[in-house]
Short mmCIF file of C-alpha atoms and ligand atoms in Angstrom, two decimals:
data_model
loop_
_atom_site.label_atom_id
_atom_site.label_comp_id
_atom_site.label_asym_id
_atom_site.label_seq_id
_atom_site.Cartn_x
_atom_site.Cartn_y
_atom_site.Cartn_z
CA MET A 1 0.00 0.00 0.00
CA GLU A 2 1.07 3.57 -0.44
CA LEU A 3 -0.57 6.54 1.26
CA PRO A 4 0.63 10.14 0.97
CA LEU A 5 0.99 11.88 4.34
CA VAL A 6 -0.70 15.24 4.92
CA GLU A 7 2.78 16.62 5.58
CA PRO A 8 6.23 15.06 5.87
CA PHE A 9 6.94 13.50 9.28
CA GLU A 10 10.51 13.83 10.53
CA THR A 11 12.05 11.93 13.44
CA SER A 12 15.64 11.41 14.58
CA PHE A 13 16.00 8.67 11.96
CA GLY A 14 14.56 10.29 8.88
CA VAL A 15 11.72 11.97 6.99
CA GLU A 16 8.66 10.24 5.58
CA ASP A 17 6.34 11.95 3.11
CA ARG A 18 4.40 8.89 2.05
CA ARG A 19 3.87 5.71 3.90
CA ARG A 20 4.53 2.32 2.32
CA PHE A 21 3.14 -0.61 4.23
CA LEU A 22 1.48 -4.00 3.99
CA LEU A 23 -2.06 -4.98 4.77
CA VAL A 24 -2.96 -8.55 5.58
CA ARG A 25 -6.44 -9.55 4.47
CA LEU A 26 -7.63 -12.95 5.62
CA GLU A 27 -10.56 -14.42 3.79
CA ALA A 28 -12.56 -16.93 5.83
CA ARG A 29 -14.62 -19.73 4.29
CA ASP A 30 -17.80 -17.98 5.39
CA GLY A 31 -16.78 -14.99 3.27
CA ARG A 32 -15.81 -12.71 6.15
CA LEU A 33 -12.68 -10.63 5.81
CA GLY A 34 -10.22 -9.98 8.62
CA TRP A 35 -7.78 -7.09 8.36
CA GLY A 36 -4.37 -6.50 9.89
CA GLU A 37 -1.96 -3.68 9.21
CA CYS A 38 1.76 -4.41 9.23
CA VAL A 39 3.49 -1.31 10.60
CA ALA A 40 6.96 -2.13 9.26
CA THR A 41 8.36 0.83 7.36
CA ARG A 42 9.81 0.82 3.88
CA GLU A 43 13.31 0.94 5.30
CA PRO A 44 14.54 -0.76 8.47
CA LEU A 45 14.97 2.49 10.45
CA TYR A 46 12.68 2.18 13.45
CA SER A 47 13.66 -1.48 13.90
CA SER A 48 15.27 -4.19 11.79
CA GLU A 49 11.94 -4.97 10.09
CA SER A 50 10.92 -3.48 6.76
CA VAL A 51 8.14 -3.94 4.22
CA ALA A 52 10.37 -6.34 2.28
CA THR A 53 11.33 -8.52 5.26
CA SER A 54 7.68 -8.63 6.34
CA GLU A 55 6.45 -9.63 2.93
CA TRP A 56 9.04 -12.37 2.81
CA VAL A 57 8.32 -13.85 6.23
CA LEU A 58 4.55 -13.58 5.76
CA SER A 59 4.48 -15.32 2.42
CA ARG A 60 7.17 -17.86 3.23
CA TYR A 61 6.27 -18.83 6.81
CA PHE A 62 3.41 -17.14 8.63
CA LEU A 63 0.62 -17.36 6.06
CA PRO A 64 1.35 -20.86 4.69
CA GLY A 65 1.71 -22.02 8.31
CA LEU A 66 -1.59 -20.42 9.25
CA LEU A 67 -3.35 -22.11 6.32
CA ARG A 68 -2.12 -25.52 7.50
CA LEU A 69 -3.51 -25.12 11.01
CA PRO A 70 -6.53 -27.32 11.77
CA ARG A 71 -8.06 -24.44 13.76
CA PRO A 72 -6.61 -21.16 12.61
CA ASP A 73 -7.40 -19.02 15.66
CA PRO A 74 -5.21 -16.36 17.32
CA ALA A 75 -3.90 -18.72 20.02
CA ALA A 76 -2.91 -21.45 17.53
CA PHE A 77 -1.24 -18.89 15.30
CA GLU A 78 0.67 -17.43 18.21
CA GLN A 79 2.09 -20.85 18.99
CA LEU A 80 3.12 -21.36 15.39
CA ALA A 81 4.68 -17.91 15.06
CA ARG A 82 6.64 -18.32 18.28
CA ARG A 83 8.91 -20.86 16.59
CA PHE A 84 10.37 -18.04 14.52
CA ARG A 85 12.65 -15.32 15.85
CA GLY A 86 11.71 -11.69 15.50
CA HIS A 87 9.48 -10.39 12.69
CA HIS A 88 7.07 -9.07 15.27
CA MET A 89 5.38 -6.56 12.99
CA ALA A 90 4.57 -9.18 10.36
CA ARG A 91 3.32 -11.55 13.02
CA ALA A 92 1.20 -8.87 14.67
CA ALA A 93 -0.58 -8.12 11.39
CA VAL A 94 -1.74 -11.74 11.09
CA GLU A 95 -2.83 -11.92 14.70
CA ALA A 96 -4.75 -8.67 14.31
CA ALA A 97 -6.58 -10.01 11.25
CA LEU A 98 -7.43 -13.22 13.10
CA LEU A 99 -8.77 -11.29 16.08
CA ASP A 100 -10.84 -9.16 13.71
CA LEU A 101 -12.37 -12.30 12.18
CA GLU A 102 -12.96 -13.94 15.54
CA ALA A 103 -14.65 -10.85 16.97
CA GLN A 104 -16.84 -10.50 13.85
CA ARG A 105 -17.94 -14.08 14.21
CA ARG A 106 -18.93 -13.45 17.81
CA GLY A 107 -20.67 -10.26 16.79
CA ARG A 108 -18.59 -8.26 19.26
CA PRO A 109 -16.20 -5.37 18.89
CA LEU A 110 -12.52 -6.31 18.93
CA SER A 111 -12.04 -4.31 22.12
CA ALA A 112 -14.20 -6.86 23.97
CA SER A 113 -11.81 -9.71 22.97
CA ILE A 114 -8.88 -7.92 24.56
CA GLY A 115 -10.67 -6.74 27.66
CA GLY A 116 -11.41 -3.19 26.55
CA ARG A 117 -14.12 -1.31 28.41
CA ARG A 118 -13.84 2.39 27.62
CA ARG A 119 -16.10 3.94 25.02
CA ARG A 120 -13.69 6.78 24.29
CA VAL A 121 -9.93 6.82 24.62
CA GLU A 122 -7.76 9.80 25.41
CA VAL A 123 -5.24 10.72 22.73
CA GLY A 124 -2.39 13.13 22.12
CA VAL A 125 -0.46 14.24 19.09
CA SER A 126 3.11 13.52 18.06
CA VAL A 127 4.88 16.40 16.32
CA GLY A 128 7.83 15.77 14.03
CA ILE A 129 11.04 17.75 13.77
CA GLN A 130 10.46 21.12 12.03
CA SER A 131 12.73 23.50 10.15
CA SER A 132 12.71 26.08 12.98
CA PRO A 133 11.46 26.51 16.57
CA GLU A 134 8.98 29.17 15.33
CA ARG A 135 7.48 26.68 12.92
CA LEU A 136 7.25 24.11 15.67
CA VAL A 137 5.40 26.56 17.94
CA ARG A 138 2.93 27.34 15.13
CA ARG A 139 2.42 23.64 14.44
CA VAL A 140 1.80 22.91 18.11
CA GLY A 141 -0.61 25.86 18.29
CA ARG A 142 -2.60 24.41 15.42
CA TYR A 143 -2.98 21.06 17.16
CA LEU A 144 -4.01 22.71 20.41
CA ASP A 145 -6.62 24.73 18.52
CA THR A 146 -7.88 21.44 17.08
CA GLY A 147 -8.41 20.12 20.61
CA TYR A 148 -5.35 18.00 21.46
CA ARG A 149 -4.30 18.37 25.08
CA ARG A 150 -0.84 16.90 25.21
CA VAL A 151 1.87 17.02 22.60
CA LYS A 152 4.87 14.82 22.07
CA LEU A 153 7.81 16.51 20.36
CA LYS A 154 10.32 14.49 18.41
CA VAL A 155 13.84 15.47 19.46
CA ARG A 156 17.43 14.60 18.59
CA PRO A 157 20.88 16.02 19.33
CA GLY A 158 20.81 19.55 17.95
CA TRP A 159 17.00 19.75 18.04
CA ASP A 160 16.06 19.63 21.69
CA ALA A 161 16.47 22.33 24.35
CA ARG A 162 15.90 25.28 22.01
CA PRO A 163 12.72 24.13 20.23
CA VAL A 164 11.27 22.67 23.44
CA ALA A 165 11.99 25.96 25.24
CA ALA A 166 10.16 27.86 22.48
CA VAL A 167 7.07 25.67 22.93
CA ARG A 168 7.28 26.02 26.72
CA ARG A 169 7.46 29.83 26.45
CA ALA A 170 4.43 29.92 24.18
CA TYR A 171 2.44 27.44 26.32
CA PRO A 172 3.51 27.62 29.98
CA ASP A 173 0.97 25.00 31.16
CA LEU A 174 1.08 22.51 28.31
CA GLU A 175 1.88 18.85 29.02
CA ILE A 176 4.98 18.24 26.91
CA TRP A 177 6.51 14.84 26.17
CA VAL A 178 9.64 14.34 24.07
CA ASP A 179 10.75 11.29 22.08
CA ALA A 180 14.29 10.78 20.76
CA ASN A 181 13.95 7.36 19.11
CA GLN A 182 17.34 6.26 20.53
CA ALA A 183 19.24 9.25 19.11
CA TYR A 184 21.45 10.09 22.13
CA ARG A 185 24.55 8.50 23.53
CA PRO A 186 24.39 7.60 27.20
CA THR A 187 26.96 10.36 27.88
CA ALA A 188 24.25 12.91 27.00
CA ALA A 189 22.25 11.96 30.12
CA GLU A 190 23.23 14.96 32.24
CA ARG A 191 22.42 17.43 29.49
CA ILE A 192 19.04 15.82 28.86
CA ARG A 193 18.27 15.82 32.56
CA THR A 194 19.12 19.52 32.77
CA TRP A 195 16.98 20.83 29.92
CA ALA A 196 14.10 18.45 30.42
CA SER A 197 13.86 19.40 34.13
CA ARG A 198 14.22 23.10 33.48
CA LEU A 199 11.53 23.10 30.79
CA GLY A 200 9.05 21.05 32.81
CA VAL A 201 8.99 18.14 30.36
CA ALA A 202 6.64 15.47 31.70
CA GLN A 203 8.18 12.52 29.90
CA VAL A 204 11.37 11.64 27.99
CA GLU A 205 10.95 8.67 25.66
CA GLN A 206 13.68 6.30 24.53
CA PRO A 207 16.62 8.72 24.54
CA PHE A 208 19.25 5.96 24.29
CA PRO A 209 19.79 2.88 22.09
CA GLU A 210 17.36 0.04 22.66
CA ARG A 211 19.83 -2.19 24.46
CA ALA A 212 21.18 0.59 26.70
CA ILE A 213 19.04 -0.42 29.68
CA ARG A 214 21.50 0.80 32.27
CA ALA A 215 21.67 4.25 30.69
CA HIS A 216 17.88 4.52 30.92
CA ALA A 217 18.02 3.34 34.54
CA ASP A 218 20.62 6.01 35.38
CA LEU A 219 18.46 8.71 33.81
CA THR A 220 15.38 7.46 35.65
CA ARG A 221 16.99 7.77 39.08
CA GLY A 222 15.67 10.90 40.75
CA ALA A 223 14.42 12.43 37.51
CA PRO A 224 11.52 14.89 37.88
CA PHE A 225 10.12 13.53 34.59
CA ARG A 226 9.03 10.04 33.52
CA VAL A 227 11.47 8.00 31.45
CA CYS A 228 9.55 6.01 28.88
CA LEU A 229 10.73 2.94 27.00
CA ASP A 230 9.54 2.19 23.48
CA GLU A 231 12.05 0.35 21.24
CA SER A 232 13.72 -1.40 24.22
CA VAL A 233 10.64 -3.43 25.11
CA VAL A 234 9.86 -6.07 22.51
CA ASP A 235 8.50 -8.92 24.62
CA ARG A 236 7.82 -10.07 28.16
CA PRO A 237 11.44 -10.86 29.14
CA SER A 238 12.71 -7.48 27.94
CA LEU A 239 9.98 -5.73 29.94
CA ASP A 240 10.71 -7.82 33.05
CA ASP A 241 14.42 -7.02 32.82
CA ALA A 242 13.82 -3.32 32.30
CA LEU A 243 11.44 -3.25 35.27
CA ALA A 244 13.94 -5.10 37.46
CA ALA A 245 16.62 -2.57 36.47
CA ARG A 246 14.20 0.32 37.16
CA ALA A 247 14.91 1.60 33.67
CA LEU A 248 11.42 2.99 33.02
CA THR A 249 8.68 4.99 34.66
CA SER A 250 6.38 4.87 31.63
CA LEU A 251 5.74 2.26 28.96
CA ASN A 252 4.85 2.79 25.32
CA VAL A 253 3.06 -0.31 23.99
CA LYS A 254 2.94 -0.85 20.24
CA VAL A 255 1.15 -3.86 18.82
CA GLY A 256 3.65 -4.28 15.97
CA ARG A 257 6.78 -3.99 18.07
CA VAL A 258 5.70 -6.70 20.51
CA GLY A 259 4.23 -9.15 17.99
CA GLY A 260 0.47 -8.78 18.39
CA PRO A 261 -2.48 -7.37 20.30
CA ARG A 262 -2.58 -10.24 22.80
CA THR A 263 1.04 -9.76 23.84
CA ALA A 264 0.49 -5.99 23.86
CA ARG A 265 -2.32 -6.35 26.38
CA GLY A 266 -0.19 -8.73 28.49
CA LEU A 267 2.69 -6.25 28.62
CA ALA A 268 0.30 -3.45 29.50
CA ARG A 269 -1.00 -5.50 32.43
CA ARG A 270 2.52 -6.30 33.57
CA GLY A 271 3.56 -2.65 33.43
CA ASP A 272 0.42 -1.51 35.19
CA ARG A 273 0.85 -4.06 37.97
CA ALA A 274 4.42 -2.84 38.45
CA GLY A 275 3.08 0.70 38.92
CA VAL A 276 4.33 1.99 35.57
CA PRO A 277 1.81 4.04 33.57
CA VAL A 278 1.16 2.55 30.14
CA TRP A 279 -0.03 4.06 26.86
CA VAL A 280 -0.51 3.05 23.22
CA GLY A 281 2.11 4.25 20.74
CA GLY A 282 1.57 4.88 17.03
CA MET A 283 3.37 4.03 13.81
CA LEU A 284 1.58 6.39 11.36
CA GLU A 285 -1.10 3.74 10.85
CA SER A 286 -3.85 4.01 8.28
CA GLY A 287 -7.41 3.85 9.62
CA ILE A 288 -7.16 0.06 9.81
CA GLY A 289 -4.19 -0.03 12.17
CA ARG A 290 -5.53 3.01 14.00
CA ALA A 291 -8.81 1.22 14.70
CA LEU A 292 -6.92 -1.68 16.29
CA ASN A 293 -4.91 0.75 18.44
CA VAL A 294 -8.09 2.46 19.62
CA HIS A 295 -9.60 -0.91 20.61
CA LEU A 296 -6.41 -1.76 22.50
CA ALA A 297 -6.33 1.60 24.28
CA SER A 298 -9.84 0.94 25.61
CA ALA A 299 -8.38 -1.66 28.02
CA PRO A 300 -8.19 -0.44 31.62
CA GLU A 301 -4.38 -0.69 31.97
CA PHE A 302 -3.75 2.19 29.61
CA SER A 303 -3.64 5.25 31.82
CA LEU A 304 -1.85 7.86 29.69
CA PRO A 305 -3.14 9.35 26.40
CA GLY A 306 -1.95 7.40 23.34
CA ASP A 307 -0.32 8.59 20.11
CA LEU A 308 -3.58 7.88 18.30
CA SER A 309 -4.53 11.15 16.70
CA ALA A 310 -7.53 11.62 14.43
CA SER A 311 -7.19 10.42 10.82
CA ASP A 312 -6.57 13.91 9.42
CA ARG A 313 -3.41 14.32 11.50
CA TYR A 314 -1.64 12.08 9.00
CA TYR A 315 -3.86 11.39 5.99
CA HIS A 316 -6.42 13.10 3.79
CA ASP A 317 -7.76 9.63 3.11
CA ASP A 318 -6.93 6.87 5.59
CA LEU A 319 -8.86 4.04 3.85
CA LEU A 320 -11.99 4.38 5.99
CA GLU A 321 -15.46 5.50 4.93
CA ARG A 322 -15.78 7.34 8.23
CA PRO A 323 -12.43 8.64 9.46
CA PHE A 324 -11.59 8.95 13.16
CA THR A 325 -12.28 12.47 14.37
CA LEU A 326 -11.19 14.16 17.55
CA GLY A 327 -13.96 14.28 20.15
CA PRO A 328 -14.46 16.15 23.41
CA GLY A 329 -11.59 16.10 25.89
CA SER A 330 -8.98 15.07 23.26
CA THR A 331 -10.55 11.64 22.70
CA LEU A 332 -11.39 9.18 19.93
CA GLU A 333 -14.47 7.01 20.00
CA VAL A 334 -13.98 3.24 20.23
CA PRO A 335 -15.84 1.60 17.29
CA ARG A 336 -18.84 -0.38 18.50
CA GLY A 337 -19.51 -2.66 15.52
CA PRO A 338 -18.29 -6.28 15.26
CA GLY A 339 -14.54 -6.81 14.79
CA LEU A 340 -12.58 -3.69 14.00
CA GLY A 341 -15.95 -2.02 13.57
CA VAL A 342 -14.86 0.30 10.79
CA GLU A 343 -16.00 0.39 7.19
CA ILE A 344 -13.10 0.18 4.78
CA SER A 345 -13.48 2.26 1.63
CA GLU A 346 -13.15 0.03 -1.43
CA ARG A 347 -12.31 3.01 -3.57
CA SER A 348 -9.57 4.30 -1.28
CA LEU A 349 -8.20 0.81 -0.93
CA ARG A 350 -7.97 0.40 -4.71
CA ARG A 351 -6.30 3.75 -5.06
CA ALA A 352 -3.67 2.99 -2.40
CA THR A 353 -2.92 -0.58 -3.50
CA ARG A 354 0.35 -1.02 -5.35
CA ARG A 355 0.53 -4.80 -5.46
CA VAL A 356 -1.47 -7.79 -4.27
CA ARG A 357 -0.05 -11.16 -3.40
CA THR A 358 -2.28 -14.12 -2.66
CA VAL A 359 -1.38 -17.11 -0.52
CA ARG A 360 -3.77 -20.05 -0.88
CA PRO A 361 -4.18 -23.27 1.12
MG1 LIG B 401 8.72 6.33 20.41
#
């Protein structure tokens, strides 16, 4: 699939102006369709996965394996997929599509299958790196006018204290989070601590490389802000180790990164039980992946607003007949229909499709 973004999105690892991604569509014998979005990016920049590696592992292992299962349900697929290392985003897309199908069959929204209860979920907006602090302040102002209540600013060495200070000056009471996507060396800890404290930043996300658990633990100690892990937590053992090392005081849960909605919910519970606030992260999903994230965020463990902005934050057309719009109190409504509960636009889908590959039993 290829979808043009409303505006280019820049993080510490690069700029995206159009999103290339895979959709998994499972066709059941009863004619129902289950959908899963694979959030792997065109290039392996966020993690080692890419569109190409996902397509390969899906068509070579996950989908043929799924078709051979006597009972192709999410639990059986999870067992099958566990034999293979990594490829979490590809795996998550299949599990999501299976959950969609299963929930449709039961006539219940997907949120119910993963323990979701809320009818609306609180969301925030993630703002990419801009060409100047003034531009960033204007951009933030626009989102606040739209109704978002907390913003997350992407930062990196050379784009941190100054732009964040500009936003703080313009909005003295705003809840500001920052996310570095691993861009700093551990030696930058003191500097980060200084500017983030001085500017009243509420949360610093993944400043150091994913395996630098000790560096995150050092930053966490006595910090007046939360230290959030994203890329470092890919499964239950990595979360347990990070918790034991006290390397986080906030947890970003992404379905793709951890290999599926079921694991995502499990990690959220684990974090919550350990007293760490949990929230749902985003990967510039189309409406299909966004819908899944909204269902997930309706589970009670998620206590901080997710990166789940309305459809028009990223796309003019996000593949849905009825896009997600921002509601009162910076919220999105959890779809109530069976499965994902969204209506996919055939026309938009055709327009965004670049190639189709079919795997048959
Ligand atoms: Mg992040």
